[in-house]
Coordinates of C-alpha atoms in Angstrom, one line a residue:
Chain A
M1 CA 0.0 0.0 0.0
F2 CA 2.7 2.3 1.0
L3 CA 4.7 1.3 -2.0
Q4 CA 1.6 1.8 -4.2
K5 CA 1.1 5.2 -2.7
K6 CA 4.7 6.0 -3.1
F7 CA 4.7 4.8 -6.6
C8 CA 1.6 6.8 -7.2
L9 CA 3.2 9.8 -5.7
I10 CA 6.3 9.4 -7.7
S11 CA 4.2 8.9 -10.8
Q12 CA 2.2 12.0 -10.0
N13 CA 5.4 14.0 -9.3
R14 CA 6.9 12.7 -12.5
G15 CA 3.8 13.6 -14.4
E16 CA 3.7 17.1 -12.9
A17 CA 7.4 17.4 -13.7
M18 CA 6.8 16.2 -17.3
K19 CA 4.0 18.7 -17.7
T20 CA 6.1 21.5 -16.4
L21 CA 8.9 20.4 -18.8
H22 CA 6.5 20.3 -21.7
V23 CA 5.2 23.7 -21.0
K24 CA 8.7 25.0 -20.6
N25 CA 9.9 23.4 -23.8
F26 CA 6.9 24.7 -25.7
G27 CA 7.5 28.2 -24.3
L28 CA 11.1 28.1 -25.4
A29 CA 10.2 26.9 -28.8
L30 CA 7.6 29.6 -29.1
L31 CA 10.1 32.2 -28.1
F32 CA 12.8 30.9 -30.5
T33 CA 10.4 30.7 -33.4
S34 CA 9.0 34.1 -32.7
A35 CA 12.5 35.6 -32.7
I36 CA 13.4 33.9 -36.0
S37 CA 10.2 35.0 -37.6
F38 CA 10.7 38.6 -36.4
V39 CA 14.2 38.6 -37.9
L40 CA 12.9 37.1 -41.1
V41 CA 10.2 39.7 -41.3
I42 CA 12.5 42.6 -40.6
T43 CA 15.0 41.3 -43.1
A44 CA 12.3 40.9 -45.7
Y45 CA 11.1 44.4 -44.9
A46 CA 14.5 46.0 -45.3
A47 CA 15.4 43.9 -48.3
S48 CA 12.3 45.0 -50.0
K49 CA 13.1 48.7 -49.8
N50 CA 13.4 49.9 -53.3
Y51 CA 16.6 51.8 -54.0
Y52 CA 15.5 53.1 -57.3
G53 CA 17.1 56.4 -58.0
L54 CA 19.8 56.2 -55.4
T55 CA 23.3 56.7 -56.3
T56 CA 26.4 54.8 -55.4
V57 CA 29.0 55.4 -52.9
Y58 CA 32.2 53.6 -52.7
Y59 CA 33.5 54.9 -49.5
N60 CA 32.9 54.1 -45.9
N61 CA 29.2 54.2 -45.9
Y62 CA 28.3 57.7 -45.1
V63 CA 25.1 58.5 -46.9
T64 CA 22.1 60.6 -46.2
D65 CA 19.1 59.2 -47.9
Q66 CA 15.4 59.1 -47.4
G67 CA 14.6 56.0 -49.4
G68 CA 13.1 57.8 -52.3
W69 CA 15.8 60.5 -52.4
N70 CA 17.8 60.7 -55.6
W71 CA 20.0 63.2 -57.2
N72 CA 18.0 66.3 -57.9
G73 CA 17.2 66.1 -61.5
S74 CA 15.8 69.6 -61.6
Y75 CA 19.3 71.1 -61.7
S76 CA 22.1 70.2 -63.9
D77 CA 25.1 69.3 -61.9
Y78 CA 23.5 70.0 -58.5
T79 CA 23.2 67.7 -55.6
S80 CA 20.9 68.2 -52.7
P81 CA 21.1 65.3 -50.4
S82 CA 19.3 65.5 -47.1
R83 CA 21.1 64.8 -43.9
S84 CA 19.1 62.0 -42.4
M85 CA 18.5 58.4 -43.4
D86 CA 15.3 56.6 -42.7
Q87 CA 16.2 53.2 -43.8
F88 CA 15.9 50.5 -41.2
G89 CA 18.9 48.7 -39.9
L90 CA 21.3 51.3 -41.1
T91 CA 24.8 51.2 -39.8
F92 CA 26.8 53.1 -42.5
W93 CA 25.9 55.7 -45.0
S94 CA 27.7 58.3 -47.0
T95 CA 27.2 60.6 -49.9
Y96 CA 29.7 62.7 -52.0
C97 CA 30.6 63.7 -55.5
S98 CA 33.6 62.7 -57.4
C99 CA 35.6 64.0 -60.3
N100 CA 37.1 61.2 -62.3
N101 CA 36.4 59.1 -59.1
N102 CA 38.4 61.4 -56.9
I103 CA 36.2 62.3 -54.0
Q104 CA 35.4 66.0 -53.6
W105 CA 35.7 66.5 -49.9
G106 CA 33.4 69.4 -49.7
S107 CA 30.5 67.3 -50.8
Y108 CA 31.1 64.5 -48.2
I109 CA 28.5 63.7 -45.6
S110 CA 28.7 60.6 -43.5
Y111 CA 27.3 58.6 -40.7
D112 CA 29.0 55.8 -38.9
S113 CA 27.6 53.5 -36.2
S114 CA 29.8 52.1 -33.5
Y115 CA 27.2 49.4 -32.9
P116 CA 26.6 47.6 -36.1
W117 CA 24.5 45.0 -34.4
M118 CA 21.8 47.5 -33.5
M119 CA 18.9 47.8 -35.8
Q120 CA 18.9 51.5 -36.2
Y121 CA 16.5 53.7 -37.9
N122 CA 16.3 57.3 -39.0
K123 CA 19.9 58.3 -38.3
T124 CA 21.2 61.8 -38.8
A125 CA 24.5 62.9 -40.3
I126 CA 27.1 63.6 -37.6
A127 CA 29.8 64.8 -39.9
D128 CA 30.8 68.4 -40.3
G129 CA 31.1 68.1 -44.0
M130 CA 28.4 69.9 -45.9
A131 CA 27.1 68.5 -49.1
Q132 CA 27.9 71.0 -51.7
L133 CA 25.0 72.5 -53.5
K134 CA 27.0 72.2 -56.6
V135 CA 30.3 70.5 -57.3
R136 CA 32.2 71.6 -60.4
C137 CA 34.9 69.4 -61.7
S138 CA 37.9 70.7 -63.6
T139 CA 37.3 70.5 -67.4
G140 CA 37.7 67.1 -68.9
Q141 CA 36.6 65.2 -65.8
T142 CA 33.4 63.3 -65.2
L143 CA 31.3 64.4 -62.3
R144 CA 29.5 61.6 -60.4
G145 CA 27.2 61.4 -57.5
H146 CA 27.8 58.6 -55.1
N147 CA 25.5 57.0 -52.4
Y148 CA 26.5 54.1 -50.2
I149 CA 24.3 52.3 -47.8
Q150 CA 25.1 49.4 -45.5
H151 CA 22.8 47.6 -43.1
W152 CA 23.6 45.7 -39.9
W153 CA 23.1 42.4 -41.6
Q154 CA 25.8 43.0 -44.2
D155 CA 29.2 41.8 -43.6
S156 CA 32.2 43.5 -45.2
G157 CA 30.6 46.7 -46.2
K158 CA 32.2 46.6 -49.6
P159 CA 30.4 46.5 -52.9
G160 CA 29.8 43.0 -54.0
D161 CA 29.5 41.5 -50.6
G162 CA 26.0 40.5 -51.2
G163 CA 24.2 43.2 -49.4
T164 CA 25.8 46.5 -49.6
I165 CA 23.8 49.0 -51.6
D166 CA 26.1 50.8 -53.9
Y167 CA 25.0 53.3 -56.5
K168 CA 26.6 56.0 -58.6
K169 CA 25.3 58.3 -61.2
V170 CA 27.0 60.5 -63.8
L171 CA 25.9 64.1 -63.2
A172 CA 28.0 65.7 -65.8
N173 CA 30.2 64.4 -68.6
P174 CA 33.2 66.4 -69.8
Chain B
M1 CA -4.8 25.6 -23.8
K2 CA -1.6 24.5 -25.4
N3 CA -3.3 23.9 -28.7
K4 CA -4.8 27.3 -28.6
L5 CA -1.5 28.9 -28.0
A6 CA 0.1 26.9 -30.8
Y7 CA -2.7 27.9 -33.1
L8 CA -2.4 31.5 -32.2
F9 CA 1.3 31.5 -32.7
L10 CA 1.0 29.9 -36.1
V11 CA -1.6 32.4 -37.2
T12 CA 0.5 35.3 -36.0
V13 CA 3.7 34.1 -37.8
S14 CA 1.8 33.3 -41.0
A15 CA 0.2 36.8 -41.0
L16 CA 3.6 38.4 -40.5
L17 CA 5.2 36.5 -43.3
M18 CA 2.3 37.2 -45.6
F19 CA 2.4 40.9 -44.8
A20 CA 6.1 41.1 -45.5
G21 CA 5.6 39.3 -48.8
V22 CA 2.8 41.5 -49.9
V23 CA 4.6 44.7 -49.0
Y24 CA 7.7 43.5 -50.7
Q25 CA 5.8 42.7 -53.9
R26 CA 4.0 46.0 -53.9
A27 CA 7.1 48.0 -53.3
S28 CA 9.0 46.2 -56.1
A29 CA 6.1 46.5 -58.5
Q30 CA 5.6 50.2 -58.1
G31 CA 9.3 51.0 -58.1
I32 CA 9.0 53.1 -55.0
S33 CA 10.6 52.7 -51.7
L34 CA 8.8 50.8 -48.9
S35 CA 9.1 53.9 -46.7
E36 CA 7.2 55.9 -49.3
L37 CA 4.5 53.2 -49.5
L38 CA 3.9 52.9 -45.8
F39 CA 4.7 56.4 -44.6
P40 CA 3.8 59.6 -46.4
T41 CA 6.8 61.6 -47.2
S42 CA 7.4 64.6 -45.0
S43 CA 10.0 67.2 -44.7
S44 CA 13.1 65.7 -43.1
E45 CA 14.4 66.6 -39.7
T46 CA 18.0 67.5 -40.2
T47 CA 20.7 68.4 -37.9
V48 CA 22.7 71.4 -38.7
I49 CA 26.3 70.6 -38.0
E50 CA 27.5 74.0 -39.1
D51 CA 25.9 77.4 -39.4
M52 CA 27.2 79.2 -42.4
S53 CA 27.7 82.8 -41.8
I54 CA 27.7 85.3 -44.6
S55 CA 30.2 88.0 -44.4
N56 CA 28.7 91.2 -45.7
N57 CA 32.1 92.3 -46.9
D58 CA 32.1 89.4 -49.4
L59 CA 28.7 90.1 -50.8
Q60 CA 28.4 91.4 -54.2
S61 CA 25.5 92.2 -56.4
L62 CA 24.5 90.4 -59.5
P63 CA 25.3 92.5 -62.6
P64 CA 22.2 94.5 -63.7
E65 CA 20.2 92.9 -66.3
K66 CA 20.0 94.5 -69.7
N67 CA 16.9 96.6 -70.3
S68 CA 14.2 94.7 -71.9
T69 CA 13.5 95.7 -75.5
S70 CA 10.2 96.5 -77.1
T71 CA 10.4 93.5 -79.5
D72 CA 10.0 90.0 -78.3
T73 CA 12.7 88.6 -80.6
Q74 CA 15.6 90.8 -79.6
P75 CA 16.6 89.3 -76.3
Q76 CA 16.3 85.9 -77.9
E77 CA 18.6 86.9 -80.7
T78 CA 21.1 88.4 -78.3
N79 CA 21.4 85.1 -76.4
N80 CA 21.6 83.2 -79.7
D81 CA 24.3 85.5 -80.9
T82 CA 26.3 85.1 -77.7
V83 CA 26.0 81.4 -77.8
A84 CA 27.0 81.2 -81.4
Y85 CA 30.1 83.3 -80.8
A86 CA 31.0 81.2 -77.8
K87 CA 30.5 78.1 -79.8
T88 CA 33.0 79.4 -82.5
L89 CA 35.5 80.2 -79.8
I90 CA 35.2 76.9 -78.0
E91 CA 35.2 74.7 -81.1
K92 CA 38.5 76.4 -82.1
A93 CA 40.1 75.1 -78.8
D94 CA 38.4 71.7 -79.0
Q95 CA 39.6 71.1 -82.5
T96 CA 43.1 72.0 -81.6
Y97 CA 43.5 70.1 -78.3
L98 CA 41.0 67.2 -78.4
T99 CA 43.0 65.3 -81.0
P100 CA 44.7 61.9 -80.8
G101 CA 47.6 61.9 -78.4
W102 CA 48.4 63.1 -74.9
L103 CA 46.4 65.9 -73.4
H104 CA 47.5 67.6 -70.2
I105 CA 45.3 69.9 -68.1
S106 CA 46.6 71.5 -65.0
S107 CA 44.3 73.6 -62.8
Q108 CA 43.9 75.1 -59.3
T109 CA 40.6 74.8 -57.4
E110 CA 39.8 77.2 -54.6
T111 CA 36.6 76.9 -52.4
F112 CA 35.7 79.9 -50.4
I113 CA 32.6 78.9 -48.4
T114 CA 33.5 75.6 -46.8
A115 CA 36.6 76.9 -45.1
S116 CA 35.4 75.8 -41.6
N117 CA 34.1 72.4 -42.5
T118 CA 35.7 69.2 -41.4
L119 CA 35.4 65.6 -42.2
P120 CA 33.9 63.2 -39.6
D121 CA 37.3 62.6 -38.1
G122 CA 38.0 66.2 -37.6
T123 CA 40.3 66.6 -40.7
L124 CA 39.8 70.0 -42.2
I125 CA 38.3 69.9 -45.6
P126 CA 40.8 71.2 -48.2
T127 CA 39.9 74.5 -49.7
K128 CA 42.6 74.6 -52.3
S129 CA 43.9 71.9 -54.5
F130 CA 46.0 71.4 -57.6
N131 CA 44.7 69.1 -60.2
D132 CA 46.5 67.4 -63.1
L133 CA 44.8 65.3 -65.7
W134 CA 46.9 63.4 -68.2
A135 CA 44.7 61.7 -70.9
L136 CA 45.7 59.7 -73.9
I137 CA 43.1 60.3 -76.6
S138 CA 42.6 57.6 -79.2
T139 CA 41.8 58.2 -82.9
D140 CA 38.0 57.6 -82.2
G141 CA 38.0 60.3 -79.5
S142 CA 37.8 58.0 -76.5
I143 CA 40.4 58.0 -73.8
I144 CA 42.7 55.0 -73.6
N145 CA 44.6 55.8 -70.5
A146 CA 44.3 58.6 -68.0
V147 CA 45.6 59.7 -64.6
T148 CA 44.0 62.3 -62.4
I149 CA 46.0 63.7 -59.5
D150 CA 44.3 65.9 -56.8
N151 CA 47.0 67.4 -54.7
T152 CA 45.7 69.2 -51.6
G153 CA 49.1 69.6 -50.0
D154 CA 48.1 67.0 -47.4
T155 CA 48.8 63.3 -48.1
F156 CA 45.7 62.3 -46.2
T157 CA 43.3 64.1 -48.6
S158 CA 45.3 64.0 -51.8
Q159 CA 44.1 61.4 -54.3
T160 CA 45.2 59.8 -57.6
T161 CA 43.0 57.8 -59.9
V162 CA 44.1 55.9 -62.9
F163 CA 41.9 55.0 -65.9
Q164 CA 43.1 51.9 -67.9
D165 CA 41.3 49.1 -69.7
G166 CA 38.0 50.9 -69.1
L167 CA 38.3 50.8 -65.3
W168 CA 38.9 53.6 -62.8
T169 CA 41.2 52.8 -59.9
N170 CA 41.5 55.2 -57.0
L171 CA 45.0 54.4 -55.8
T172 CA 44.3 56.3 -52.5
I173 CA 40.9 55.0 -51.7
P174 CA 40.5 51.6 -53.4
E175 CA 36.8 51.5 -52.4
L176 CA 36.2 54.3 -55.0
S177 CA 37.4 52.2 -57.8
S178 CA 34.9 51.3 -60.5
Q179 CA 33.6 47.8 -60.7
E180 CA 32.4 47.9 -64.3
K181 CA 34.1 49.0 -67.5
Q182 CA 33.3 52.5 -68.7
I183 CA 33.8 54.7 -71.7
Y184 CA 35.7 57.9 -70.9
Q185 CA 35.5 60.6 -73.4
I186 CA 36.3 64.3 -73.3
N187 CA 33.8 66.0 -75.6
T188 CA 34.7 69.6 -74.9
L189 CA 37.1 71.8 -72.9
D190 CA 34.5 74.4 -72.0
N191 CA 33.7 73.0 -68.5
G192 CA 30.0 72.7 -69.4
F193 CA 29.4 76.3 -70.5
L194 CA 27.8 75.6 -73.9
A195 CA 25.5 72.9 -72.4
S196 CA 24.3 75.3 -69.7
A197 CA 24.1 78.3 -72.1
T198 CA 22.1 76.3 -74.7
R199 CA 19.8 75.0 -72.0
M200 CA 19.2 78.5 -70.5
K201 CA 19.3 80.8 -73.6
D202 CA 15.5 80.8 -74.0
S203 CA 14.8 81.6 -70.4
L204 CA 17.7 83.6 -69.0
E205 CA 20.1 86.2 -70.3
I206 CA 23.7 85.3 -71.0
Q207 CA 26.0 88.2 -70.6
K208 CA 29.2 88.7 -72.5
E209 CA 32.0 91.2 -71.8
E210 CA 35.7 91.5 -72.7
A211 CA 38.3 91.8 -70.0
E212 CA 41.9 91.1 -69.3
L213 CA 43.1 88.2 -67.2
N214 CA 46.8 87.7 -66.4
N215 CA 47.7 90.0 -69.3
Q216 CA 45.6 88.0 -71.6
K217 CA 42.6 89.2 -73.5
V218 CA 39.6 87.2 -72.4
V219 CA 35.9 87.2 -73.1
V220 CA 33.7 86.5 -70.0
F221 CA 30.4 84.8 -70.4
S222 CA 28.2 84.9 -67.3
L223 CA 24.8 83.3 -66.6
T224 CA 22.6 82.7 -63.6
D225 CA 20.9 79.4 -62.9
K226 CA 18.0 80.3 -60.7
F227 CA 16.4 77.6 -58.7
P228 CA 12.6 77.1 -59.0
S229 CA 12.6 77.9 -55.3
P230 CA 15.4 78.8 -52.9
I231 CA 17.2 75.9 -51.2
A232 CA 18.1 76.0 -47.6
I233 CA 21.3 74.2 -46.6
G234 CA 20.1 71.9 -43.9
K235 CA 18.5 74.0 -41.2
S236 CA 21.2 76.7 -41.4
S237 CA 20.4 80.3 -42.2
L238 CA 22.0 79.8 -45.6
V239 CA 19.5 79.9 -48.4
I240 CA 20.6 79.7 -52.0
A241 CA 18.4 81.0 -54.7
G242 CA 20.7 80.1 -57.6
I243 CA 24.2 79.9 -58.9
Y244 CA 25.9 82.7 -60.9
S245 CA 28.8 81.5 -63.1
K246 CA 31.4 83.3 -65.0
Y247 CA 33.5 81.6 -67.7
Y248 CA 36.7 83.3 -68.9
F249 CA 37.8 82.2 -72.4
S250 CA 40.9 83.3 -74.2
V251 CA 40.1 85.4 -77.2
D252 CA 43.1 84.1 -79.1
S253 CA 43.0 80.3 -78.5
G254 CA 39.4 79.8 -77.2
L255 CA 40.8 77.9 -74.2
L256 CA 39.0 78.3 -70.9
R257 CA 41.2 80.2 -68.5
M258 CA 39.0 80.4 -65.4
V259 CA 35.6 79.6 -64.0
E260 CA 33.9 81.3 -61.1
D261 CA 30.8 80.1 -59.3
Y262 CA 28.8 82.4 -56.9
H263 CA 26.0 81.6 -54.5
V264 CA 23.0 83.8 -55.2
Y265 CA 21.0 84.7 -52.2
P266 CA 17.3 85.6 -52.3
S267 CA 18.2 89.2 -51.8
G268 CA 20.0 89.1 -55.1
E269 CA 23.4 89.4 -53.6
V270 CA 26.1 87.0 -54.6
K271 CA 29.1 85.5 -52.9
L272 CA 32.0 83.8 -54.6
W273 CA 31.9 80.1 -53.7
N274 CA 34.3 78.3 -56.0
R275 CA 37.0 79.2 -58.6
I276 CA 38.9 77.0 -61.0
T277 CA 41.9 78.6 -62.6
Y278 CA 43.4 76.7 -65.6
L279 CA 47.2 76.9 -65.4
T280 CA 48.0 74.7 -68.4
I281 CA 46.1 73.1 -71.2
E282 CA 48.6 71.5 -73.6
K283 CA 49.2 68.6 -76.0
V284 CA 52.4 66.6 -75.3
D285 CA 54.1 63.9 -77.3
V286 CA 55.1 61.9 -74.3
P287 CA 54.2 62.6 -70.6
P288 CA 56.8 62.5 -67.9
K289 CA 58.1 59.0 -66.8
E290 CA 56.4 59.3 -63.4
I291 CA 53.0 59.7 -65.2
L292 CA 53.7 56.8 -67.6
S293 CA 54.6 54.6 -64.6
Y294 CA 51.0 54.6 -63.4
F295 CA 50.0 52.4 -66.4
T296 CA 50.7 48.7 -66.4
K297 CA 52.0 47.4 -69.8

């Protein structure tokens, strides 16, 4: 009797323990899957951003862009980038003009995150450089606008690494 | 209870994934950014890093516009005549210097308004630089090899790029090098004057005057590119209504000697922003050895 009771008790305790374990496992699985789904959704969201009209930057990711921003087509040779970026997950962005692929420093604006793992949003330029309203190259040189964006899920930050957005546009031919 | 939780979870995840897929598809199809699709565009909040102060001593006024005439066609003809004359002058230089062989252009660029700006790491932005372009022009007018040297006097900000086999390589900042082959061609040596003048000749007046520059007779063409509406630089007090440009061409050779760009403020006053002075434009048989050394055989 005592043994039966004990066995019963052990069984009951084991059953309770098993129930607790199941609930715990289920909770962990739920949490894990939610996290993965969230990451997938965010990645899909960010990857779906259309970079139509953006220009390329080949330099340390300092870009100011608002998703739909592009080089101002209203004025020949003019650039009018804004100074904030609203793309999700941004870690690096920069914009500048180049003459024959030599960067024109006066047009350089940049943002650099010290915490690339953070999923940042709507960052503002912290550089002192002011984007020139107009950059004029010496005669015979091609003026290009550059725009470079890197997100936290990208690895090397260099063009061709599978995720870095890299655009350039000729603004004026010699 | 457990089943209900599991069901709820599956529904939530499925909904999220479907939502992401639909939005992605819509954004791609419309060719607009996702942010534009989901959030109406609004004026950006920008942070002013620097306030640009305008020194009254540096302000000038735009040259007075010529009096309008009674006939509708006269201003049009005046601009057309100016452009035609400029074209003759510029073509003379282009036909002489844009021929097969080595072309050398040496210039000095001075920037007057960004003197106090710095790069993110605190490096002062160069306000003066010397630029050398050496380009080998082929018989079809395209450039075979070229090297562009920007010398700011500071090794950190000076740059050299080399064009060879259709690719640009920035020897100083490799990330700037081009990834795809390009065609490089120099169509004119007028620094974009004719293109601007032709574009604006029906809407704005192009002025012409003769002057002397470094003991050389020059003809100065000036035009103002007015913006549809003034543009503010970030949230600073600096508001630009347009750009006033002056092009100095040699009367004898037709070569461009100098270009000046001015910011035009809504008040009509102007301030010199940028100047490019052309020191040398020449054809050479063979460039110096140090220039040829940039090109791999």
